[in-house]
């Protein structure tokens, strides 16, 4: 407790909407009830991107929260944020709070670690992109309700049948850049950017004009024109289209599962992301978010006691029972092996067919390659906006897929160069 006898307050900004947001806040409430030394105060700050912007602005004003939930796209920015961030490995060493970081599953730990393997942020709500499909609509279209096509060629055939059966939206996607660009390239083992997708340094160049990307964006543009694919907007805007029963197939975060379970009034299934014929698919990369610890401001660090509170909260939030429940309630992946094993021993996967799809897909194909380990770009949030904007211009008929990709590449590289210039010394 603080000298006043009151618990030490720890501000925690997050970017999750219901139902996951309140479930996350419940974890903070339960932590507070489990001890009386610290009080975590969660606060919803808008979308992930808005939360990041707010946290960085707050740091400049000496009012940063202790903990900010940051989507994976902000990782490169946080890694180079210097004093704004308290690296997790440093915090654990200084406070002595024991968290077995070796228990984090590889693709998650790797994403948030420095080149020499030190964890910078606390893995928490990691996801990966998967397919959800409406079995009632599949049945109406004469499709097998128990199997989802493994390939994009198969998905196209299914979309044609769904449309012929009178379904207005055969397919949509959330997170267009994540699913249709970033995950696609990882699964096909094609680099998105040079220097191991940016893991080896800031001086990277985008590789978006590759033949696979051209083929896929040309397909998406054609499917959209032919009424097979509905572009549902940027980031998570398309999320409700599936659970509301509008679209037969939706690609999105595994973390949508909890929402679909609550809202869908139809039979549905989950499946791995498709790949093009002739490919041996690799692992998909993670999405979702991690918990970053922040100093209050440029001239304002925190006491060891505050960091101890943060670390104790992290330990609680990733303890096997709490993490297993979070995973099962939401669809986010269990970030520790212990939570995965616990879920298995509770027969969760046997009782919920398809619930292990994200984990299986993430761990598929052995060790991740330089193209499937993840992406670490400075200014990635801005680059994603460019990718989405240029895609939209192609969907609106204003440019070809090839022009669209060339523009993404040129504009994105400018963002990378600017970021490199301003962060050279970090
Ligand atoms: O919906 P989430 O939380 O899994 O996040 C999705 C990805 O982070 C997209 O970057």
Tab-separated table of C-alpha atoms and ligand atoms in Angstrom:
chain	number	residue	atom	x	y	z
A	1	UNK	CA	0.000	0.000	0.000
A	2	UNK	CA	0.980	3.604	-0.495
A	3	UNK	CA	1.967	5.560	2.674
A	4	UNK	CA	-1.617	6.852	2.805
A	5	UNK	CA	-2.818	3.294	3.354
A	6	UNK	CA	-4.604	3.407	0.051
A	7	UNK	CA	-3.692	0.912	-2.664
A	8	UNK	CA	-1.330	2.150	-5.368
A	9	UNK	CA	-3.362	2.912	-8.464
A	10	UNK	CA	-2.133	1.559	-11.754
A	11	UNK	CA	-3.727	3.044	-14.858
A	12	UNK	CA	-4.455	0.550	-17.639
A	13	UNK	CA	-5.643	1.781	-21.040
A	14	UNK	CA	-7.161	-0.742	-23.408
A	15	UNK	CA	-8.802	-0.879	-26.813
A	16	UNK	CA	-11.292	-3.742	-26.604
A	17	UNK	CA	-15.016	-3.344	-27.218
A	18	UNK	CA	-17.662	-5.693	-25.770
A	19	UNK	CA	-17.775	-8.525	-25.105
A	20	UNK	CA	-13.968	-8.854	-24.780
A	21	UNK	CA	-13.500	-5.381	-23.223
A	22	UNK	CA	-15.660	-5.992	-20.145
A	23	UNK	CA	-14.115	-9.468	-19.785
A	24	UNK	CA	-10.692	-7.849	-19.711
A	25	UNK	CA	-11.869	-5.312	-17.137
A	26	UNK	CA	-13.182	-8.198	-15.034
A	27	UNK	CA	-9.650	-9.618	-14.854
A	28	UNK	CA	-8.502	-6.291	-13.370
A	29	UNK	CA	-11.402	-6.345	-10.900
A	30	UNK	CA	-10.540	-9.900	-9.854
A	31	UNK	CA	-6.880	-8.984	-9.438
A	32	UNK	CA	-7.863	-6.040	-7.238
A	33	UNK	CA	-10.006	-8.319	-5.098
A	34	UNK	CA	-7.172	-10.858	-4.778
A	35	UNK	CA	-4.885	-8.437	-2.863
A	36	UNK	CA	-5.030	-4.956	-1.316
A	37	UNK	CA	-1.708	-3.424	-2.265
A	38	UNK	CA	-2.457	-2.374	-5.838
A	39	UNK	CA	-5.517	-1.256	-7.716
A	40	UNK	CA	-5.549	-1.622	-11.492
A	41	UNK	CA	-7.849	0.967	-13.051
A	42	UNK	CA	-8.846	-0.102	-16.567
A	43	UNK	CA	-10.098	2.436	-19.047
A	44	UNK	CA	-11.338	1.937	-22.626
A	45	UNK	CA	-9.653	4.439	-24.972
A	46	UNK	CA	-11.161	3.630	-28.370
A	47	UNK	CA	-9.773	1.380	-31.098
A	48	UNK	CA	-6.269	-0.052	-30.785
A	49	UNK	CA	-4.925	2.660	-33.104
A	50	UNK	CA	-6.642	5.415	-31.101
A	51	UNK	CA	-5.330	3.942	-27.853
A	52	UNK	CA	-1.757	3.990	-29.177
A	53	UNK	CA	-2.015	7.592	-30.321
A	54	UNK	CA	-3.552	8.606	-26.989
A	55	UNK	CA	-0.824	6.839	-24.990
A	56	UNK	CA	2.005	8.470	-26.931
A	57	UNK	CA	0.405	11.924	-26.609
A	58	UNK	CA	-0.086	11.299	-22.882
A	59	UNK	CA	3.578	10.371	-22.476
A	60	UNK	CA	4.588	13.720	-23.975
A	61	UNK	CA	2.271	15.421	-21.471
A	62	UNK	CA	3.631	13.380	-18.524
A	63	UNK	CA	0.307	11.590	-18.069
A	64	UNK	CA	0.956	8.203	-19.679
A	65	UNK	CA	-0.798	5.192	-18.134
A	66	UNK	CA	1.254	2.464	-16.422
A	67	UNK	CA	0.001	-0.122	-18.899
A	68	UNK	CA	-1.228	0.280	-22.446
A	69	UNK	CA	-2.684	-2.457	-24.589
A	70	UNK	CA	-1.059	-2.209	-27.970
A	71	UNK	CA	-1.935	-4.173	-31.092
A	72	UNK	CA	0.869	-6.020	-32.817
A	73	UNK	CA	1.084	-3.330	-35.493
A	74	UNK	CA	2.425	-0.859	-32.931
A	75	UNK	CA	5.303	-3.160	-31.922
A	76	UNK	CA	7.956	-1.545	-34.151
A	77	UNK	CA	6.955	1.891	-32.907
A	78	UNK	CA	7.105	0.837	-29.248
A	79	UNK	CA	10.409	-0.993	-29.693
A	80	UNK	CA	11.963	2.292	-30.781
A	81	UNK	CA	10.106	4.483	-28.289
A	82	UNK	CA	13.103	4.724	-25.968
A	83	UNK	CA	12.252	6.018	-22.498
A	84	UNK	CA	8.508	5.840	-23.042
A	85	UNK	CA	8.623	2.074	-22.594
A	86	UNK	CA	9.741	0.044	-19.607
A	87	UNK	CA	10.943	-3.228	-21.169
A	88	UNK	CA	9.312	-6.244	-19.557
A	89	UNK	CA	12.601	-8.095	-19.010
A	90	UNK	CA	13.994	-5.058	-17.163
A	91	UNK	CA	10.884	-4.688	-15.033
A	92	UNK	CA	10.953	-8.351	-13.985
A	93	UNK	CA	14.669	-8.210	-13.160
A	94	UNK	CA	14.255	-5.066	-11.049
A	95	UNK	CA	11.145	-6.136	-9.155
A	96	UNK	CA	11.979	-9.814	-8.734
A	97	UNK	CA	8.432	-10.800	-9.697
A	98	UNK	CA	8.706	-14.321	-11.058
A	99	UNK	CA	7.022	-14.866	-14.405
A	100	UNK	CA	8.228	-17.877	-16.350
A	101	UNK	CA	8.669	-16.173	-19.715
A	102	UNK	CA	9.898	-19.467	-21.226
A	103	UNK	CA	6.323	-20.734	-20.965
A	104	UNK	CA	5.061	-18.263	-23.579
A	105	UNK	CA	4.421	-20.016	-26.873
A	106	UNK	CA	7.093	-19.386	-29.503
A	107	UNK	CA	5.256	-17.307	-32.127
A	108	UNK	CA	3.995	-14.956	-29.419
A	109	UNK	CA	7.248	-14.556	-27.484
A	110	UNK	CA	9.205	-14.139	-30.738
A	111	UNK	CA	6.973	-11.318	-31.885
A	112	UNK	CA	7.607	-9.222	-28.785
A	113	UNK	CA	11.280	-10.037	-28.220
A	114	UNK	CA	14.440	-8.190	-29.191
A	115	UNK	CA	16.888	-9.834	-31.578
A	116	UNK	CA	18.727	-11.342	-28.581
A	117	UNK	CA	15.540	-12.837	-27.154
A	118	UNK	CA	14.567	-10.366	-24.412
A	119	UNK	CA	10.835	-9.778	-24.001
A	120	UNK	CA	9.834	-6.144	-24.351
A	121	UNK	CA	6.112	-6.426	-23.664
A	122	UNK	CA	3.784	-8.758	-21.834
A	123	UNK	CA	2.020	-11.127	-24.221
A	124	UNK	CA	-1.677	-11.160	-23.418
A	125	UNK	CA	-4.469	-11.214	-26.018
A	126	UNK	CA	-2.771	-12.711	-29.022
A	127	UNK	CA	-4.947	-13.840	-31.876
A	128	UNK	CA	-4.476	-15.036	-35.402
A	129	UNK	CA	-6.714	-14.612	-38.430
A	130	UNK	CA	-8.999	-17.513	-39.343
A	131	UNK	CA	-12.132	-18.189	-41.413
A	132	UNK	CA	-15.653	-18.337	-39.997
A	133	UNK	CA	-18.443	-19.780	-42.134
A	134	UNK	CA	-22.203	-19.930	-41.843
A	135	UNK	CA	-23.218	-23.592	-42.038
A	136	UNK	CA	-26.879	-22.795	-42.687
A	137	UNK	CA	-25.871	-20.812	-45.779
A	138	UNK	CA	-23.446	-23.542	-46.863
A	139	UNK	CA	-26.288	-26.027	-46.653
A	140	UNK	CA	-28.579	-23.777	-48.677
A	141	UNK	CA	-25.907	-23.608	-51.374
A	142	UNK	CA	-25.453	-27.389	-51.433
A	143	UNK	CA	-21.977	-27.190	-49.871
A	144	UNK	CA	-20.562	-29.628	-47.331
A	145	UNK	CA	-21.187	-28.017	-43.976
A	146	UNK	CA	-18.407	-29.916	-42.251
A	147	UNK	CA	-15.497	-28.862	-44.412
A	148	UNK	CA	-14.279	-25.436	-45.402
A	149	UNK	CA	-12.222	-25.210	-48.617
A	150	UNK	CA	-8.488	-25.350	-47.988
A	151	UNK	CA	-7.549	-23.315	-51.057
A	152	UNK	CA	-8.558	-19.951	-52.509
A	153	UNK	CA	-9.571	-21.823	-55.679
A	154	UNK	CA	-11.977	-23.847	-53.528
A	155	UNK	CA	-13.232	-20.700	-51.772
A	156	UNK	CA	-14.004	-19.149	-55.165
A	157	UNK	CA	-16.073	-22.185	-56.182
A	158	UNK	CA	-17.925	-22.019	-52.874
A	159	UNK	CA	-18.610	-18.274	-53.280
A	160	UNK	CA	-20.058	-18.891	-56.760
A	161	UNK	CA	-22.436	-21.504	-55.335
A	162	UNK	CA	-23.387	-19.268	-52.404
A	163	UNK	CA	-24.214	-16.430	-54.777
A	164	UNK	CA	-26.217	-18.764	-57.006
A	165	UNK	CA	-28.219	-19.777	-53.915
A	166	UNK	CA	-29.255	-16.138	-53.497
A	167	UNK	CA	-26.825	-15.162	-50.743
A	168	UNK	CA	-26.064	-11.465	-51.148
A	169	UNK	CA	-22.715	-11.538	-49.367
A	170	UNK	CA	-20.798	-14.759	-49.979
A	171	UNK	CA	-17.588	-13.452	-48.404
A	172	UNK	CA	-16.190	-10.509	-46.465
A	173	UNK	CA	-13.116	-9.754	-44.417
A	174	UNK	CA	-12.176	-7.823	-41.322
A	175	UNK	CA	-8.695	-6.287	-41.113
A	176	UNK	CA	-8.124	-6.231	-44.903
A	177	UNK	CA	-4.396	-5.554	-44.635
A	178	UNK	CA	-3.767	-8.093	-41.893
A	179	UNK	CA	-5.752	-10.917	-43.505
A	180	UNK	CA	-5.407	-10.319	-47.238
A	181	UNK	CA	-1.828	-9.056	-47.283
A	182	UNK	CA	0.134	-9.815	-44.103
A	183	UNK	CA	-1.275	-13.272	-43.275
A	184	UNK	CA	-1.473	-14.254	-46.947
A	185	UNK	CA	2.231	-13.579	-47.469
A	186	UNK	CA	3.286	-15.313	-44.240
A	187	UNK	CA	1.310	-18.452	-45.034
A	188	UNK	CA	2.808	-18.561	-48.540
A	189	UNK	CA	6.294	-17.858	-47.171
A	190	UNK	CA	6.718	-14.695	-49.243
A	191	UNK	CA	8.433	-11.649	-47.694
A	192	UNK	CA	6.307	-8.585	-47.061
A	193	UNK	CA	9.431	-6.496	-46.526
A	194	UNK	CA	13.178	-6.939	-46.743
A	195	UNK	CA	15.410	-7.627	-43.733
A	196	UNK	CA	13.250	-10.473	-42.387
A	197	UNK	CA	10.095	-8.363	-42.525
A	198	UNK	CA	11.876	-5.645	-40.574
A	199	UNK	CA	13.032	-7.841	-37.679
A	200	UNK	CA	16.656	-7.132	-38.638
A	201	UNK	CA	16.446	-3.365	-38.576
A	202	UNK	CA	14.653	-0.208	-39.585
A	203	UNK	CA	16.204	0.012	-43.054
A	204	UNK	CA	13.586	-2.168	-44.742
A	205	UNK	CA	11.812	-1.935	-48.087
A	206	UNK	CA	8.317	-3.217	-48.804
A	207	UNK	CA	7.803	-6.085	-51.234
A	208	UNK	CA	4.103	-5.668	-52.042
A	209	UNK	CA	4.353	-5.894	-55.823
A	210	UNK	CA	5.224	-9.591	-55.733
A	211	UNK	CA	3.327	-11.972	-58.082
A	212	UNK	CA	1.296	-13.594	-55.287
A	213	UNK	CA	0.025	-10.223	-54.075
A	214	UNK	CA	-0.831	-9.163	-57.643
A	215	UNK	CA	-2.784	-12.369	-58.211
A	216	UNK	CA	-4.626	-12.120	-54.918
A	217	UNK	CA	-5.601	-8.471	-55.197
A	218	UNK	CA	-6.694	-9.019	-58.804
A	219	UNK	CA	-8.887	-11.861	-57.523
A	220	UNK	CA	-10.358	-9.731	-54.734
A	221	UNK	CA	-11.148	-6.911	-57.179
A	222	UNK	CA	-12.780	-9.365	-59.591
A	223	UNK	CA	-14.699	-11.123	-56.796
A	224	UNK	CA	-15.936	-7.797	-55.542
A	225	UNK	CA	-17.040	-6.725	-59.025
A	226	UNK	CA	-18.845	-10.081	-59.511
A	227	UNK	CA	-20.723	-9.813	-56.212
A	228	UNK	CA	-18.809	-12.625	-54.516
A	229	UNK	CA	-16.875	-10.473	-52.041
A	230	UNK	CA	-18.116	-7.514	-50.039
A	231	UNK	CA	-15.511	-5.026	-48.871
A	232	UNK	CA	-16.654	-4.264	-45.334
A	233	UNK	CA	-14.316	-1.376	-44.467
A	234	UNK	CA	-11.033	-0.855	-42.688
A	235	UNK	CA	-9.663	-2.595	-39.596
A	236	UNK	CA	-12.417	-4.317	-37.622
A	237	UNK	CA	-15.374	-2.530	-39.263
A	238	UNK	CA	-16.571	-5.714	-40.971
A	239	UNK	CA	-16.684	-7.683	-37.700
A	240	UNK	CA	-20.492	-7.569	-37.278
A	241	UNK	CA	-21.248	-8.732	-40.838
A	242	UNK	CA	-20.766	-12.382	-39.976
A	243	UNK	CA	-22.427	-12.631	-36.578
A	244	UNK	CA	-25.432	-10.656	-37.882
A	245	UNK	CA	-25.915	-13.367	-40.511
A	246	UNK	CA	-25.211	-11.192	-43.543
A	247	UNK	CA	-22.103	-12.842	-44.964
A	248	UNK	CA	-21.576	-16.557	-45.454
A	249	UNK	CA	-17.789	-16.479	-45.050
A	250	UNK	CA	-15.816	-13.995	-42.994
A	251	UNK	CA	-12.107	-13.772	-42.370
A	252	UNK	CA	-11.202	-12.162	-39.097
A	253	UNK	CA	-9.542	-12.459	-35.736
A	254	UNK	CA	-9.856	-15.663	-33.724
A	255	UNK	CA	-10.818	-13.221	-30.969
A	256	UNK	CA	-14.173	-12.776	-32.716
A	257	UNK	CA	-15.215	-16.207	-31.543
A	258	UNK	CA	-16.671	-14.991	-28.241
A	259	UNK	CA	-18.814	-12.425	-30.013
A	260	UNK	CA	-20.020	-14.931	-32.611
A	261	UNK	CA	-20.922	-17.432	-29.886
A	262	UNK	CA	-23.108	-14.797	-28.261
A	263	UNK	CA	-24.683	-13.235	-31.328
A	264	UNK	CA	-24.976	-15.809	-34.126
A	265	UNK	CA	-28.450	-17.265	-34.579
A	266	UNK	CA	-27.220	-19.960	-36.961
A	267	UNK	CA	-24.837	-22.914	-37.116
A	268	UNK	CA	-21.297	-21.870	-37.878
A	269	UNK	CA	-17.807	-23.283	-38.167
A	270	UNK	CA	-14.221	-22.068	-37.922
A	271	UNK	CA	-11.428	-23.059	-40.288
A	272	UNK	CA	-7.886	-22.227	-41.257
A	273	UNK	CA	-7.108	-19.464	-43.743
A	274	UNK	CA	-7.001	-20.657	-47.364
A	275	UNK	CA	-3.885	-20.785	-49.534
A	276	UNK	CA	-3.343	-21.056	-53.281
A	277	UNK	CA	-3.053	-24.490	-54.893
A	278	UNK	CA	0.493	-25.780	-55.060
A	279	UNK	CA	1.506	-24.173	-51.753
A	280	UNK	CA	2.670	-25.939	-48.619
A	281	UNK	CA	1.179	-23.542	-46.089
A	282	UNK	CA	3.278	-22.175	-43.252
A	283	UNK	CA	2.207	-20.858	-39.880
A	284	UNK	CA	0.055	-17.762	-39.701
A	285	UNK	CA	1.312	-14.799	-37.717
A	286	UNK	CA	-0.147	-13.378	-34.553
A	287	UNK	CA	-2.403	-10.389	-34.182
A	288	UNK	CA	-4.213	-9.107	-31.145
A	289	UNK	CA	-2.326	-7.131	-28.572
A	290	UNK	CA	0.287	-7.151	-25.821
A	291	UNK	CA	0.536	-5.129	-22.623
A	292	UNK	CA	3.264	-2.488	-22.696
A	293	UNK	CA	4.487	-0.714	-19.569
A	294	UNK	CA	5.105	2.989	-19.852
A	295	UNK	CA	6.903	5.643	-17.911
A	296	UNK	CA	4.706	8.583	-17.042
A	297	UNK	CA	6.575	11.081	-19.224
A	298	UNK	CA	9.951	12.154	-20.605
A	299	UNK	CA	11.199	13.346	-17.217
A	300	UNK	CA	8.950	11.233	-15.107
A	301	UNK	CA	9.802	7.632	-14.314
A	302	UNK	CA	8.031	5.395	-11.836
A	303	UNK	CA	8.924	3.820	-8.510
A	304	UNK	CA	9.976	0.188	-8.195
A	305	UNK	CA	6.817	-0.334	-6.171
A	306	UNK	CA	4.658	0.803	-9.085
A	307	UNK	CA	6.515	-1.544	-11.440
A	308	UNK	CA	6.090	-4.346	-8.914
A	309	UNK	CA	2.352	-3.771	-9.015
A	310	UNK	CA	2.341	-3.853	-12.805
A	311	UNK	CA	4.383	-7.057	-12.827
A	312	UNK	CA	2.102	-8.671	-10.230
A	313	UNK	CA	-0.888	-7.820	-12.404
A	314	UNK	CA	0.839	-9.341	-15.431
A	315	UNK	CA	1.585	-12.469	-13.455
A	316	UNK	CA	-2.044	-12.728	-12.408
A	317	UNK	CA	-3.452	-12.080	-15.914
A	318	UNK	CA	-1.316	-14.810	-17.482
A	319	UNK	CA	-1.592	-17.366	-14.674
A	320	UNK	CA	-2.901	-20.679	-16.048
A	321	UNK	CA	-6.492	-20.497	-14.759
A	322	UNK	CA	-7.012	-16.822	-15.669
A	323	UNK	CA	-5.406	-17.168	-19.114
A	324	UNK	CA	-7.287	-20.406	-19.892
A	325	UNK	CA	-10.610	-18.779	-18.995
A	326	UNK	CA	-9.798	-15.675	-21.043
A	327	UNK	CA	-8.860	-17.852	-24.046
A	328	UNK	CA	-12.014	-19.939	-23.757
A	329	UNK	CA	-14.317	-16.953	-23.220
A	330	UNK	CA	-12.947	-14.911	-26.115
A	331	UNK	CA	-11.184	-16.986	-28.789
A	332	UNK	CA	-7.843	-15.263	-28.222
A	333	UNK	CA	-5.092	-17.890	-28.140
A	334	UNK	CA	-3.667	-19.139	-24.846
A	335	UNK	CA	-0.314	-17.343	-24.761
A	336	UNK	CA	1.231	-19.818	-22.330
A	337	UNK	CA	1.698	-23.539	-22.729
A	338	UNK	CA	0.266	-24.034	-19.253
A	339	UNK	CA	-3.029	-22.347	-20.237
A	340	UNK	CA	-3.182	-24.431	-23.414
A	341	UNK	CA	-2.579	-27.648	-21.482
A	342	UNK	CA	-5.110	-26.663	-18.853
A	343	UNK	CA	-7.736	-26.003	-21.537
A	344	UNK	CA	-7.003	-29.385	-23.053
A	345	UNK	CA	-7.265	-31.172	-19.709
A	346	UNK	CA	-10.589	-29.410	-19.158
A	347	UNK	CA	-11.750	-30.990	-22.466
A	348	UNK	CA	-12.376	-27.536	-23.878
A	349	UNK	CA	-11.284	-28.457	-27.430
A	350	UNK	CA	-13.219	-31.715	-27.410
A	351	UNK	CA	-16.332	-29.837	-26.308
A	352	UNK	CA	-15.829	-26.962	-28.785
A	353	UNK	CA	-14.860	-28.285	-32.211
A	354	UNK	CA	-12.812	-25.752	-34.140
A	355	UNK	CA	-11.639	-23.882	-31.050
A	356	UNK	CA	-8.109	-25.178	-31.583
A	357	UNK	CA	-7.976	-24.014	-35.236
A	358	UNK	CA	-6.097	-20.763	-34.440
A	359	UNK	CA	-3.457	-22.547	-32.360
A	360	UNK	CA	-2.985	-25.341	-34.866
A	361	UNK	CA	-2.647	-22.823	-37.687
A	362	UNK	CA	-0.187	-20.690	-35.733
A	363	UNK	CA	2.008	-23.663	-34.860
A	364	UNK	CA	1.766	-25.379	-38.260
A	365	UNK	CA	4.803	-26.175	-40.417
A	366	UNK	CA	7.600	-26.305	-37.842
A	367	UNK	CA	9.788	-23.333	-37.038
A	368	UNK	CA	8.512	-20.043	-38.476
A	369	UNK	CA	10.586	-18.675	-41.356
A	370	UNK	CA	11.816	-15.092	-41.744
A	371	UNK	CA	8.586	-14.505	-43.691
A	372	UNK	CA	6.217	-16.084	-41.191
A	373	UNK	CA	7.731	-14.977	-37.872
A	374	UNK	CA	5.916	-11.662	-37.958
A	375	UNK	CA	6.306	-8.101	-39.137
A	376	UNK	CA	8.153	-5.284	-37.440
A	377	UNK	CA	7.904	-2.021	-39.293
A	378	UNK	CA	8.233	1.514	-38.020
A	379	UNK	CA	5.137	3.543	-38.866
A	380	UNK	CA	3.219	0.325	-39.522
A	381	UNK	CA	-0.098	1.854	-38.429
A	382	UNK	CA	0.307	4.486	-41.132
A	383	UNK	CA	1.413	1.879	-43.666
A	384	UNK	CA	-1.695	-0.176	-42.952
A	385	UNK	CA	-3.859	2.840	-43.623
A	386	UNK	CA	-2.084	3.338	-46.937
A	387	UNK	CA	-2.602	-0.334	-47.835
A	388	UNK	CA	-6.314	-0.066	-47.059
A	389	UNK	CA	-6.705	3.244	-48.884
A	390	UNK	CA	-5.010	1.953	-52.036
A	391	UNK	CA	-7.072	-1.261	-51.900
A	392	UNK	CA	-10.236	0.816	-51.670
A	393	UNK	CA	-9.258	2.779	-54.771
A	394	UNK	CA	-8.890	-0.527	-56.627
A	395	UNK	CA	-12.275	-1.751	-55.332
A	396	UNK	CA	-13.856	1.510	-56.481
A	397	UNK	CA	-12.442	0.951	-59.980
A	398	UNK	CA	-10.065	3.915	-59.781
A	399	UNK	CA	-6.925	1.844	-60.401
A	400	UNK	CA	-5.832	-1.679	-61.217
A	401	UNK	CA	-4.619	-4.109	-58.583
A	402	UNK	CA	-1.111	-3.708	-59.923
A	403	UNK	CA	-1.219	0.112	-59.654
A	404	UNK	CA	-2.678	-0.195	-56.205
A	405	UNK	CA	0.201	-2.394	-55.016
A	406	UNK	CA	2.799	-0.154	-56.633
A	407	UNK	CA	1.313	2.839	-54.790
A	408	UNK	CA	1.269	0.954	-51.474
A	409	UNK	CA	4.908	0.100	-51.974
A	410	UNK	CA	6.053	3.619	-52.876
A	411	UNK	CA	4.006	5.396	-50.231
A	412	UNK	CA	4.791	2.787	-47.576
A	413	UNK	CA	8.526	3.032	-48.286
A	414	UNK	CA	8.311	6.792	-47.734
A	415	UNK	CA	6.830	6.146	-44.293
A	416	UNK	CA	9.646	3.693	-43.549
A	417	UNK	CA	12.299	6.217	-44.610
A	418	UNK	CA	10.750	8.983	-42.487
A	419	UNK	CA	10.549	6.672	-39.498
A	420	UNK	CA	14.137	5.566	-39.969
A	421	UNK	CA	15.312	9.186	-40.163
A	422	UNK	CA	13.561	10.234	-36.981
A	423	UNK	CA	14.472	7.114	-34.975
A	424	UNK	CA	18.018	6.469	-36.130
A	425	UNK	CA	19.498	6.943	-32.681
A	426	UNK	CA	17.050	4.870	-30.680
B	1	LIG	O1	-9.081	-8.292	-33.297
B	1	LIG	P1	-7.769	-8.565	-32.636
B	1	LIG	O2	-7.690	-8.053	-31.253
B	1	LIG	O3	-7.363	-9.965	-32.740
B	1	LIG	O4	-6.701	-7.749	-33.447
B	1	LIG	C1	-6.541	-7.989	-34.781
B	1	LIG	C2	-5.174	-7.616	-35.230
B	1	LIG	O5	-4.392	-7.125	-34.231
B	1	LIG	C3	-5.061	-6.784	-36.369
B	1	LIG	O6	-3.870	-6.078	-36.343
